[in-house]
CSV table of C-alpha atoms (C1' of nucleotides) in Angstrom, one decimal:
chain,number,residue,atom,x,y,z
A,358,UNK,CA,-13.3,-21.1,2.5
A,359,UNK,CA,-14.6,-21.8,-0.9
A,360,UNK,CA,-12.1,-22.6,-3.7
A,361,UNK,CA,-13.0,-19.5,-5.7
A,362,UNK,CA,-12.2,-17.3,-2.7
A,363,UNK,CA,-9.0,-19.2,-2.0
A,364,UNK,CA,-7.8,-18.5,-5.6
A,365,UNK,CA,-8.6,-14.8,-5.3
A,366,UNK,CA,-6.7,-14.4,-2.0
A,367,UNK,CA,-3.7,-16.2,-3.2
A,368,UNK,CA,-3.7,-14.4,-6.6
A,369,UNK,CA,-4.1,-11.0,-4.8
A,370,UNK,CA,-1.1,-11.7,-2.7
A,371,UNK,CA,1.1,-13.0,-5.6
A,372,UNK,CA,0.1,-10.2,-7.9
A,373,UNK,CA,1.0,-7.7,-5.1
A,374,UNK,CA,4.3,-9.4,-4.3
A,375,UNK,CA,5.5,-10.3,-7.9
A,376,UNK,CA,3.2,-8.4,-10.3
A,377,UNK,CA,0.7,-10.0,-12.8
A,378,UNK,CA,3.1,-11.1,-15.5
A,379,UNK,CA,5.5,-12.6,-13.2
A,380,UNK,CA,2.9,-14.6,-11.3
A,381,UNK,CA,2.2,-17.8,-13.2
A,382,UNK,CA,-0.9,-19.9,-12.9
A,383,UNK,CA,1.4,-22.5,-11.5
A,384,UNK,CA,2.3,-20.2,-8.7
A,385,UNK,CA,-1.3,-19.7,-7.8
A,386,UNK,CA,-2.0,-23.4,-7.9
A,387,UNK,CA,1.1,-24.0,-5.8
A,388,UNK,CA,0.1,-21.5,-3.1
A,389,UNK,CA,-3.6,-22.8,-2.9
A,390,UNK,CA,-2.6,-26.6,-3.2
A,391,UNK,CA,-5.1,-26.8,-6.0
A,392,UNK,CA,-4.9,-28.2,-9.5
A,393,UNK,CA,-5.3,-26.5,-12.8
A,394,UNK,CA,-8.7,-28.1,-13.3
A,395,UNK,CA,-10.1,-26.2,-10.3
A,396,UNK,CA,-8.8,-22.8,-11.3
A,397,UNK,CA,-10.1,-23.2,-14.8
A,398,UNK,CA,-13.4,-24.4,-13.5
A,399,UNK,CA,-14.0,-21.0,-11.9
A,400,UNK,CA,-12.1,-18.6,-14.2
A,401,UNK,CA,-11.9,-18.9,-18.0
A,402,UNK,CA,-8.4,-17.4,-18.0
A,403,UNK,CA,-5.7,-15.8,-15.9
A,404,UNK,CA,-7.0,-12.4,-16.7
A,405,UNK,CA,-10.3,-13.4,-15.3
A,406,UNK,CA,-8.6,-14.1,-12.0
A,407,UNK,CA,-7.1,-10.6,-12.2
A,408,UNK,CA,-10.6,-9.2,-12.7
A,409,UNK,CA,-11.9,-10.9,-9.7
A,410,UNK,CA,-9.0,-9.7,-7.6
A,411,UNK,CA,-9.6,-6.1,-8.7
A,412,UNK,CA,-13.4,-6.4,-7.9
A,413,UNK,CA,-12.3,-7.8,-4.5
A,414,UNK,CA,-10.0,-5.0,-3.7
A,415,UNK,CA,-12.5,-2.4,-4.9
A,416,UNK,CA,-15.3,-3.9,-2.7
A,417,UNK,CA,-13.0,-4.4,0.3
A,418,UNK,CA,-11.4,-0.9,0.6
A,419,UNK,CA,-13.6,0.0,3.6
A,420,UNK,CA,-13.1,-3.1,5.6
A,421,UNK,CA,-9.6,-4.0,4.5
A,422,UNK,CA,-7.9,-0.6,4.4
A,423,UNK,CA,-9.9,2.4,5.8
A,424,UNK,CA,-11.4,0.8,8.9
A,425,UNK,CA,-8.0,-0.3,10.4
A,426,UNK,CA,-6.3,2.8,9.5
A,427,UNK,CA,-9.1,5.0,11.0
A,428,UNK,CA,-9.8,3.1,14.2
A,429,UNK,CA,-10.0,5.6,17.0
A,430,UNK,CA,-9.5,8.6,14.8
A,431,UNK,CA,-12.5,11.0,14.2
A,432,UNK,CA,-11.0,14.2,13.0
A,433,UNK,CA,-11.5,14.1,9.2
A,434,UNK,CA,-8.2,15.7,8.2
A,435,UNK,CA,-6.2,13.5,10.8
A,436,UNK,CA,-7.9,10.5,9.0
A,437,UNK,CA,-6.3,11.4,5.8
A,438,UNK,CA,-2.8,11.5,7.5
A,439,UNK,CA,-3.7,8.4,9.5
A,440,UNK,CA,-4.3,6.6,6.2
A,441,UNK,CA,-0.9,7.8,4.9
A,442,UNK,CA,0.6,6.7,8.2
A,443,UNK,CA,-0.7,3.2,7.7
A,444,UNK,CA,1.0,3.2,4.3
A,445,UNK,CA,4.2,4.1,6.2
A,446,UNK,CA,3.8,1.1,8.4
A,447,UNK,CA,3.5,-1.1,5.4
A,448,UNK,CA,6.6,0.4,3.9
A,449,UNK,CA,8.7,0.0,7.0
A,450,UNK,CA,7.3,-3.5,7.8
A,451,UNK,CA,8.2,-4.7,4.2
A,452,UNK,CA,11.8,-3.3,4.4
A,453,UNK,CA,10.7,-0.6,1.9
A,454,UNK,CA,9.6,-3.1,-0.7
A,455,UNK,CA,5.9,-2.2,-0.3
A,456,UNK,CA,4.1,-1.2,-3.4
A,457,UNK,CA,0.5,0.0,-3.8
A,458,UNK,CA,-1.2,-3.2,-5.4
A,459,UNK,CA,-3.3,-1.0,-7.6
A,460,UNK,CA,-0.6,1.4,-8.6
A,461,UNK,CA,1.8,-1.3,-9.4
A,462,UNK,CA,-0.8,-3.1,-11.7
A,463,UNK,CA,-1.8,0.2,-13.2
A,464,UNK,CA,1.8,0.8,-14.4
A,465,UNK,CA,2.7,-2.8,-15.2
A,466,UNK,CA,-0.2,-3.5,-17.5
A,467,UNK,CA,0.4,-1.3,-20.5
A,468,UNK,CA,-2.4,-2.3,-22.8
A,469,UNK,CA,-4.9,-3.6,-20.4
A,470,UNK,CA,-8.3,-5.1,-21.3
A,471,UNK,CA,-10.9,-2.4,-21.0
A,472,UNK,CA,-12.5,-4.2,-18.1
A,473,UNK,CA,-9.2,-4.3,-16.3
A,474,UNK,CA,-8.5,-0.7,-16.9
A,475,UNK,CA,-11.9,0.3,-15.6
A,476,UNK,CA,-11.5,-1.7,-12.5
A,477,UNK,CA,-8.0,-0.1,-11.8
A,478,UNK,CA,-9.7,3.3,-12.3
A,479,UNK,CA,-12.6,2.3,-10.1
A,480,UNK,CA,-10.1,1.3,-7.3
A,481,UNK,CA,-8.4,4.7,-7.6
A,482,UNK,CA,-12.0,6.5,-7.6
A,483,UNK,CA,-12.9,4.6,-4.5
A,484,UNK,CA,-9.8,5.6,-2.6
A,485,UNK,CA,-10.1,9.2,-3.7
A,486,UNK,CA,-13.7,9.3,-2.8
A,487,UNK,CA,-13.1,8.3,0.7
A,488,UNK,CA,-10.5,11.2,0.9
A,489,UNK,CA,-12.9,13.5,-0.6
A,490,UNK,CA,-15.5,12.6,2.0
A,491,UNK,CA,-13.0,13.6,4.7
A,492,UNK,CA,-12.3,16.9,3.0
A,493,UNK,CA,-16.0,17.6,2.8
A,494,UNK,CA,-16.4,16.6,6.5
A,495,UNK,CA,-13.7,19.2,7.4
A,496,UNK,CA,-16.2,21.9,6.4
A,497,UNK,CA,-15.1,25.4,6.8
A,498,UNK,CA,-11.6,24.5,8.1
A,499,UNK,CA,-10.7,24.4,4.4
A,500,UNK,CA,-11.4,27.3,1.9
A,501,UNK,CA,-15.0,27.1,0.8
A,502,UNK,CA,-14.0,27.5,-2.9
A,503,UNK,CA,-11.5,24.6,-2.6
A,504,UNK,CA,-11.9,21.8,-5.3
A,505,UNK,CA,-12.2,19.0,-2.8
A,506,UNK,CA,-12.2,16.3,-5.5
A,507,UNK,CA,-9.0,17.6,-7.0
A,508,UNK,CA,-7.3,17.7,-3.6
A,509,UNK,CA,-8.5,14.2,-2.9
A,510,UNK,CA,-6.9,13.1,-6.1
A,511,UNK,CA,-3.8,15.0,-5.1
A,512,UNK,CA,-3.6,13.0,-1.9
A,513,UNK,CA,-3.6,9.8,-3.8
A,514,UNK,CA,-0.9,11.3,-6.1
A,515,UNK,CA,1.3,12.0,-3.2
A,516,UNK,CA,0.8,8.6,-1.7
A,517,UNK,CA,1.5,6.8,-5.1
A,518,UNK,CA,4.5,9.0,-5.8
A,519,UNK,CA,5.8,8.6,-2.3
A,520,UNK,CA,5.5,4.9,-2.3
A,521,UNK,CA,7.1,4.6,-5.7
A,522,UNK,CA,10.2,6.6,-4.7
A,523,UNK,CA,10.4,5.0,-1.2
A,524,UNK,CA,10.5,1.6,-2.8
A,525,UNK,CA,12.8,2.5,-5.6
A,526,UNK,CA,15.3,4.2,-3.3
A,527,UNK,CA,14.7,1.6,-0.5
A,528,UNK,CA,14.3,4.5,1.9
A,529,UNK,CA,11.1,5.4,3.8
A,530,UNK,CA,12.4,9.1,4.0
A,531,UNK,CA,11.2,9.6,0.5
A,532,UNK,CA,7.6,8.8,1.6
A,533,UNK,CA,7.9,10.9,4.7
A,534,UNK,CA,9.1,13.9,2.8
A,535,UNK,CA,6.1,13.6,0.3
A,536,UNK,CA,3.7,13.3,3.5
A,537,UNK,CA,5.4,16.3,5.0
A,538,UNK,CA,5.0,18.5,1.8
A,539,UNK,CA,1.4,17.4,1.7
A,540,UNK,CA,0.9,18.4,5.4
A,541,UNK,CA,2.5,21.8,4.8
A,542,UNK,CA,0.0,22.3,1.9
A,543,UNK,CA,-2.9,21.4,4.2
A,544,UNK,CA,-1.6,23.8,6.8
A,545,UNK,CA,-1.3,26.7,4.4
A,546,UNK,CA,-4.9,26.0,3.3
A,547,UNK,CA,-6.2,26.0,7.0
A,548,UNK,CA,-4.1,29.2,7.8
A,549,UNK,CA,-5.5,30.9,4.7
A,550,UNK,CA,-9.1,30.4,6.0
A,551,UNK,CA,-8.1,31.7,9.5
A,552,UNK,CA,-6.4,34.8,8.0
A,553,UNK,CA,-9.4,35.6,6.0
A,554,UNK,CA,-11.7,35.2,9.0
A,555,UNK,CA,-9.6,37.6,10.9
A,556,UNK,CA,-9.7,40.2,8.1
B,1016,UNK,CA,24.5,3.7,-36.1
B,1017,UNK,CA,26.3,1.0,-34.3
B,1018,UNK,CA,24.4,-2.3,-33.6
B,1019,UNK,CA,24.7,-1.8,-29.8
B,1020,UNK,CA,23.0,1.6,-29.9
B,1021,UNK,CA,20.4,0.3,-32.3
B,1022,UNK,CA,19.4,-2.4,-29.8
B,1023,UNK,CA,19.4,0.1,-26.9
B,1024,UNK,CA,17.0,2.5,-28.8
B,1025,UNK,CA,14.7,-0.3,-29.9
B,1026,UNK,CA,14.6,-1.8,-26.4
B,1027,UNK,CA,14.1,1.6,-24.8
B,1028,UNK,CA,11.0,2.2,-26.9
B,1029,UNK,CA,9.6,-1.3,-26.4
B,1030,UNK,CA,10.1,-1.4,-22.6
B,1031,UNK,CA,8.3,2.0,-22.7
B,1032,UNK,CA,5.5,0.9,-24.8
B,1033,UNK,CA,5.0,-2.7,-23.5
B,1034,UNK,CA,7.0,-2.9,-20.3
B,1035,UNK,CA,10.0,-5.1,-19.7
B,1036,UNK,CA,8.4,-8.5,-19.1
B,1037,UNK,CA,6.0,-8.1,-22.0
B,1038,UNK,CA,8.9,-7.2,-24.4
B,1039,UNK,CA,10.5,-10.4,-25.7
B,1040,UNK,CA,14.1,-10.6,-27.1
B,1041,UNK,CA,12.4,-11.6,-30.3
B,1042,UNK,CA,10.5,-8.2,-30.2
B,1043,UNK,CA,13.8,-6.3,-30.0
B,1044,UNK,CA,15.3,-8.4,-32.9
B,1045,UNK,CA,12.3,-7.8,-35.0
B,1046,UNK,CA,12.3,-4.1,-34.6
B,1047,UNK,CA,16.1,-3.9,-35.2
B,1048,UNK,CA,16.2,-6.3,-38.1
B,1049,UNK,CA,18.9,-8.2,-36.3
B,1050,UNK,CA,19.4,-11.8,-35.2
B,1051,UNK,CA,19.8,-13.1,-31.8
B,1052,UNK,CA,23.6,-13.8,-32.3
B,1053,UNK,CA,24.1,-10.0,-32.6
B,1054,UNK,CA,22.2,-9.2,-29.5
B,1055,UNK,CA,23.8,-11.8,-27.4
B,1056,UNK,CA,27.2,-10.8,-28.7
B,1057,UNK,CA,26.8,-7.3,-27.1
B,1058,UNK,CA,24.6,-8.2,-24.0
B,1059,UNK,CA,25.0,-11.4,-22.0
B,1060,UNK,CA,21.2,-11.3,-21.1
B,1061,UNK,CA,17.9,-9.4,-21.6
B,1062,UNK,CA,18.6,-7.8,-18.2
B,1063,UNK,CA,21.8,-6.3,-19.4
B,1064,UNK,CA,19.9,-4.6,-22.2
B,1065,UNK,CA,17.6,-3.2,-19.6
B,1066,UNK,CA,20.7,-1.9,-17.7
B,1067,UNK,CA,22.1,-0.3,-20.8
B,1068,UNK,CA,18.7,1.3,-21.4
B,1069,UNK,CA,18.5,2.8,-17.9
B,1070,UNK,CA,22.1,4.2,-18.2
B,1071,UNK,CA,21.3,5.7,-21.6
B,1072,UNK,CA,18.1,7.4,-20.0
B,1073,UNK,CA,20.1,8.6,-17.0
B,1074,UNK,CA,22.8,10.1,-19.1
B,1075,UNK,CA,20.4,11.6,-21.7
B,1076,UNK,CA,18.1,13.4,-19.4
B,1077,UNK,CA,19.4,16.8,-20.1
B,1078,UNK,CA,19.5,16.5,-23.9
B,1079,UNK,CA,16.4,14.3,-24.4
B,1080,UNK,CA,14.1,15.7,-21.8
B,1081,UNK,CA,15.1,19.0,-20.2
B,1082,UNK,CA,16.5,20.9,-23.1
B,1083,UNK,CA,13.4,20.6,-25.3
B,1084,UNK,CA,11.1,21.4,-22.5
B,1085,UNK,CA,13.1,24.4,-21.4
B,1086,UNK,CA,13.8,26.0,-24.8
B,1087,UNK,CA,13.1,29.7,-24.5
B,1088,UNK,CA,12.2,29.6,-20.8
B,1089,UNK,CA,14.6,31.2,-18.3
B,1090,UNK,CA,12.5,31.7,-15.1
B,1091,UNK,CA,13.4,28.8,-12.8
B,1092,UNK,CA,9.9,28.2,-11.4
B,1093,UNK,CA,8.4,28.4,-14.9
B,1094,UNK,CA,10.9,25.8,-16.0
B,1095,UNK,CA,9.4,23.3,-13.5
B,1096,UNK,CA,6.0,23.8,-14.9
B,1097,UNK,CA,7.2,23.8,-18.5
B,1098,UNK,CA,8.6,20.3,-17.7
B,1099,UNK,CA,5.3,19.3,-16.4
B,1100,UNK,CA,3.7,20.8,-19.5
B,1101,UNK,CA,6.0,18.7,-21.7
B,1102,UNK,CA,4.6,15.6,-19.9
B,1103,UNK,CA,1.1,16.9,-20.6
B,1104,UNK,CA,1.9,17.0,-24.3
B,1105,UNK,CA,3.0,13.5,-24.3
B,1106,UNK,CA,0.0,12.3,-22.4
B,1107,UNK,CA,-2.4,14.1,-25.1
B,1108,UNK,CA,-0.3,13.0,-28.0
B,1109,UNK,CA,-0.5,9.4,-26.8
B,1110,UNK,CA,-4.3,9.5,-26.1
B,1111,UNK,CA,-3.6,9.3,-22.5
B,1112,UNK,CA,-1.6,6.0,-22.7
B,1113,UNK,CA,1.7,7.8,-21.8
B,1114,UNK,CA,3.5,6.4,-18.9
B,1115,UNK,CA,6.8,7.6,-17.4
B,1116,UNK,CA,9.4,5.0,-18.6
B,1117,UNK,CA,11.2,5.0,-15.3
B,1118,UNK,CA,8.1,5.0,-13.1
B,1119,UNK,CA,6.5,2.1,-15.1
B,1120,UNK,CA,9.7,0.1,-14.8
B,1121,UNK,CA,10.1,1.0,-11.1
B,1122,UNK,CA,6.6,-0.5,-10.4
B,1123,UNK,CA,6.7,-3.3,-12.8
B,1124,UNK,CA,10.0,-4.9,-11.5
B,1125,UNK,CA,9.2,-6.2,-8.1
B,1126,UNK,CA,12.4,-7.8,-7.2
B,1127,UNK,CA,14.9,-6.1,-9.3
B,1128,UNK,CA,18.5,-6.9,-9.5
B,1129,UNK,CA,20.4,-4.4,-7.3
B,1130,UNK,CA,22.1,-2.8,-10.3
B,1131,UNK,CA,18.8,-2.3,-11.9
B,1132,UNK,CA,17.2,-0.8,-8.8
B,1133,UNK,CA,20.2,1.5,-8.4
B,1134,UNK,CA,19.8,2.8,-11.9
B,1135,UNK,CA,16.1,3.4,-11.5
B,1136,UNK,CA,16.8,5.3,-8.3
B,1137,UNK,CA,19.6,7.2,-10.2
B,1138,UNK,CA,17.1,8.3,-12.9
B,1139,UNK,CA,14.7,9.7,-10.2
B,1140,UNK,CA,17.6,11.5,-8.5
B,1141,UNK,CA,18.7,12.9,-11.8
B,1142,UNK,CA,15.2,14.3,-12.4
B,1143,UNK,CA,14.7,15.6,-8.9
B,1144,UNK,CA,18.2,17.1,-8.9
B,1145,UNK,CA,17.3,19.1,-12.1
B,1146,UNK,CA,14.2,20.5,-10.3
B,1147,UNK,CA,16.0,21.2,-7.1
B,1148,UNK,CA,18.6,23.4,-9.2
B,1149,UNK,CA,15.5,25.4,-10.4
B,1150,UNK,CA,14.2,25.9,-6.8
B,1151,UNK,CA,17.7,27.1,-5.7
B,1152,UNK,CA,17.9,29.4,-8.7
B,1153,UNK,CA,14.5,30.8,-7.5
B,1154,UNK,CA,16.4,32.2,-4.5
B,1155,UNK,CA,14.4,34.4,-2.1
B,1156,UNK,CA,11.1,34.0,-4.1
B,1157,UNK,CA,10.7,30.9,-2.0
B,1158,UNK,CA,11.1,30.7,1.8
B,1159,UNK,CA,14.7,30.6,2.9
B,1160,UNK,CA,14.0,27.7,5.3
B,1161,UNK,CA,12.3,25.6,2.7
B,1162,UNK,CA,13.7,22.1,2.1
B,1163,UNK,CA,14.3,22.4,-1.6
B,1164,UNK,CA,15.3,18.9,-2.1
B,1165,UNK,CA,12.1,17.6,-0.5
B,1166,UNK,CA,10.1,20.0,-2.7
B,1167,UNK,CA,11.9,18.7,-5.8
B,1168,UNK,CA,11.1,15.2,-4.9
B,1169,UNK,CA,7.6,16.3,-4.4
B,1170,UNK,CA,7.3,17.7,-7.8
B,1171,UNK,CA,8.5,14.2,-9.1
B,1172,UNK,CA,5.9,12.7,-6.8
B,1173,UNK,CA,3.1,14.8,-8.3
B,1174,UNK,CA,4.3,14.2,-11.9
B,1175,UNK,CA,4.3,10.3,-11.3
B,1176,UNK,CA,1.1,10.3,-9.5
B,1177,UNK,CA,-0.6,12.6,-12.1
B,1178,UNK,CA,0.7,10.5,-15.1
B,1179,UNK,CA,-0.5,7.3,-13.3
B,1180,UNK,CA,-4.0,8.5,-12.8
B,1181,UNK,CA,-4.3,10.2,-16.2
B,1182,UNK,CA,-3.3,7.0,-17.8
B,1183,UNK,CA,-5.5,4.8,-15.7
B,1184,UNK,CA,-8.6,7.0,-16.2
B,1185,UNK,CA,-7.6,7.8,-19.8
B,1186,UNK,CA,-8.2,11.4,-18.9
B,1187,UNK,CA,-5.6,14.2,-18.9
B,1188,UNK,CA,-7.7,16.1,-16.5
B,1189,UNK,CA,-6.4,14.0,-13.7
B,1190,UNK,CA,-2.8,15.2,-14.6
B,1191,UNK,CA,-4.0,18.8,-14.8
B,1192,UNK,CA,-5.6,18.8,-11.4
B,1193,UNK,CA,-2.3,17.5,-9.9
B,1194,UNK,CA,-0.4,20.3,-11.6
B,1195,UNK,CA,-3.0,22.8,-10.5
B,1196,UNK,CA,-2.7,21.6,-6.9
B,1197,UNK,CA,1.1,21.9,-7.2
B,1198,UNK,CA,0.8,25.3,-8.7
B,1199,UNK,CA,-1.5,26.4,-5.8
B,1200,UNK,CA,1.3,25.1,-3.4
B,1201,UNK,CA,4.0,27.1,-5.1
B,1202,UNK,CA,1.9,30.2,-4.9
B,1203,UNK,CA,1.1,29.8,-1.3
B,1204,UNK,CA,5.0,29.5,-0.7
B,1205,UNK,CA,5.7,32.6,-2.7
B,1206,UNK,CA,2.9,34.6,-1.1
B,1207,UNK,CA,4.2,33.6,2.3
B,1208,UNK,CA,7.6,35.1,1.5
B,1209,UNK,CA,5.9,38.4,0.3
B,1210,UNK,CA,3.7,38.5,3.4
B,1211,UNK,CA,6.7,38.2,5.7
B,1212,UNK,CA,8.6,40.8,3.7
B,1213,UNK,CA,5.7,43.3,4.2
B,1214,UNK,CA,5.5,42.6,8.0
C,1382,DG,C1',30.1,-9.5,-35.8
C,1383,DT,C1',26.4,-11.7,-37.9
C,1384,DC,C1',24.1,-15.8,-39.5
C,1385,DT,C1',20.8,-20.1,-38.8
C,1386,DA,C1',19.2,-23.7,-36.1
C,1387,DT,C1',18.0,-25.4,-32.0
C,1388,DA,C1',18.2,-26.5,-27.2
C,1389,DA,C1',15.8,-26.2,-22.8
C,1390,DA,C1',12.4,-24.6,-19.9
C,1391,DA,C1',8.2,-22.2,-18.6
C,1392,DG,C1',4.0,-20.5,-19.8
C,1393,DG,C1',-1.4,-20.6,-20.5
C,1394,DA,C1',-4.7,-23.5,-21.4
C,1395,DT,C1',-7.5,-28.1,-22.5
C,1396,DA,C1',-9.2,-33.0,-22.3
C,1397,DG,C1',-11.2,-36.5,-20.1
C,1398,DA,C1',-11.5,-39.6,-16.1
C,1399,DC,C1',-13.5,-39.8,-11.6
D,909,DG,C1',-15.8,-29.8,-8.6
D,910,DT,C1',-11.3,-31.8,-8.6
D,911,DC,C1',-7.9,-34.8,-10.4
D,912,DT,C1',-3.8,-36.1,-13.9
D,913,DA,C1',-1.8,-35.9,-18.1
D,914,DT,C1',-0.5,-33.2,-21.8
D,915,DC,C1',-0.8,-30.0,-25.9
D,916,DC,C1',1.0,-26.0,-28.0
D,917,DT,C1',3.2,-21.7,-27.8
D,918,DT,C1',6.5,-18.5,-26.3
D,919,DT,C1',10.7,-17.4,-24.3
D,920,DT,C1',15.6,-16.9,-23.1
D,921,DA,C1',19.7,-18.4,-24.4
D,922,DT,C1',23.4,-21.2,-26.8
D,923,DA,C1',26.2,-23.7,-30.6
D,924,DG,C1',28.7,-23.5,-34.3
D,925,DA,C1',29.2,-22.1,-39.3
D,926,DC,C1',30.6,-18.1,-42.0
DNA sequence: GTCTATAAAAGGATAGAC
DNA sequence: GTCTATCCTTTTATAGAC
């Protein structure tokens, strides 16, 4: 693996575990067994490492996140809840310390460089677009007038809020209740379509 | 105003504007026009200032947040959306840079001291409890079997997720769409009760 | 309780040899 | 492209006078 990629992977994990400000350049060097000259050869500053990490996450959402979560699942609505179930697994496996890497950075960085903010937004957009594609694939199981982009964003909202509370309370039940509320909402949408079809 | 309170108020605002790690003790001293001896006379460390801020926010939720948002509004369900509307005002007034002070700290601090984590959780609980009281006050307008604690947490989830996305995209429409999805969910719950009453 | 001065460490970043 | 050494700033916290 080339040095640049090594740095990105180490920084990605450290930013996720400790946050951006609490990760020092020395931390990244220690984890990669590199020296500061190497890092500053590829990146002008620590912030440029962050930018590379955010680009890496944005470009890897399909392979790193969606593909594993959706293996063997074809139903578009079940794919949405399978993705949420994969977050549940990460929460449980981390003893409820899991945080969404993008959400955490989005709230940690209060005055981000425009490039950083745009990449955070692009990561959210990529996630929501994947959900929106599922909602579109669900076709007439959902109301035809439904704003599918808005509902896709709402799925992201529920995930982020659920992860935030589960981590803060150190209790996955807070995530489970958010998913269960979202599931009830989906069922009411699907039942609304069926009721109108009967009428 | 006593010195201790001055420090808490300045720190509260700075933690909210810049985050905990990006606020230095020197920042707090500069804003209060105090010297480090004064701060360290009242607080053993910077983290103890954070603890005092979180206690202040927890104890002030009624006066500082709920009372202004609920002035002149008696309907319990409208109170929930009035609270969300007060967040919308803060988002717009801050040019979409508003972040929930608790949510931001909850995601910034990755390995918080137990006391800090418990206070973050207590702040979430206080907020959700206020919403739950509204849901209980709504009585039979909502399904009798509804898990009102879970729905109250879901309102918090929607607020936090909506604020996060509005800030990241610098666009209040992301918050509006989250509220509108939540509103549709409430309407489907209320209509479900009415439909069962007619049957 | 508040002041000034300063310790002690950690942080981001650079220089120049190899 | 990678190494070592180091500069300079910021940061938390303390010491001791008043």
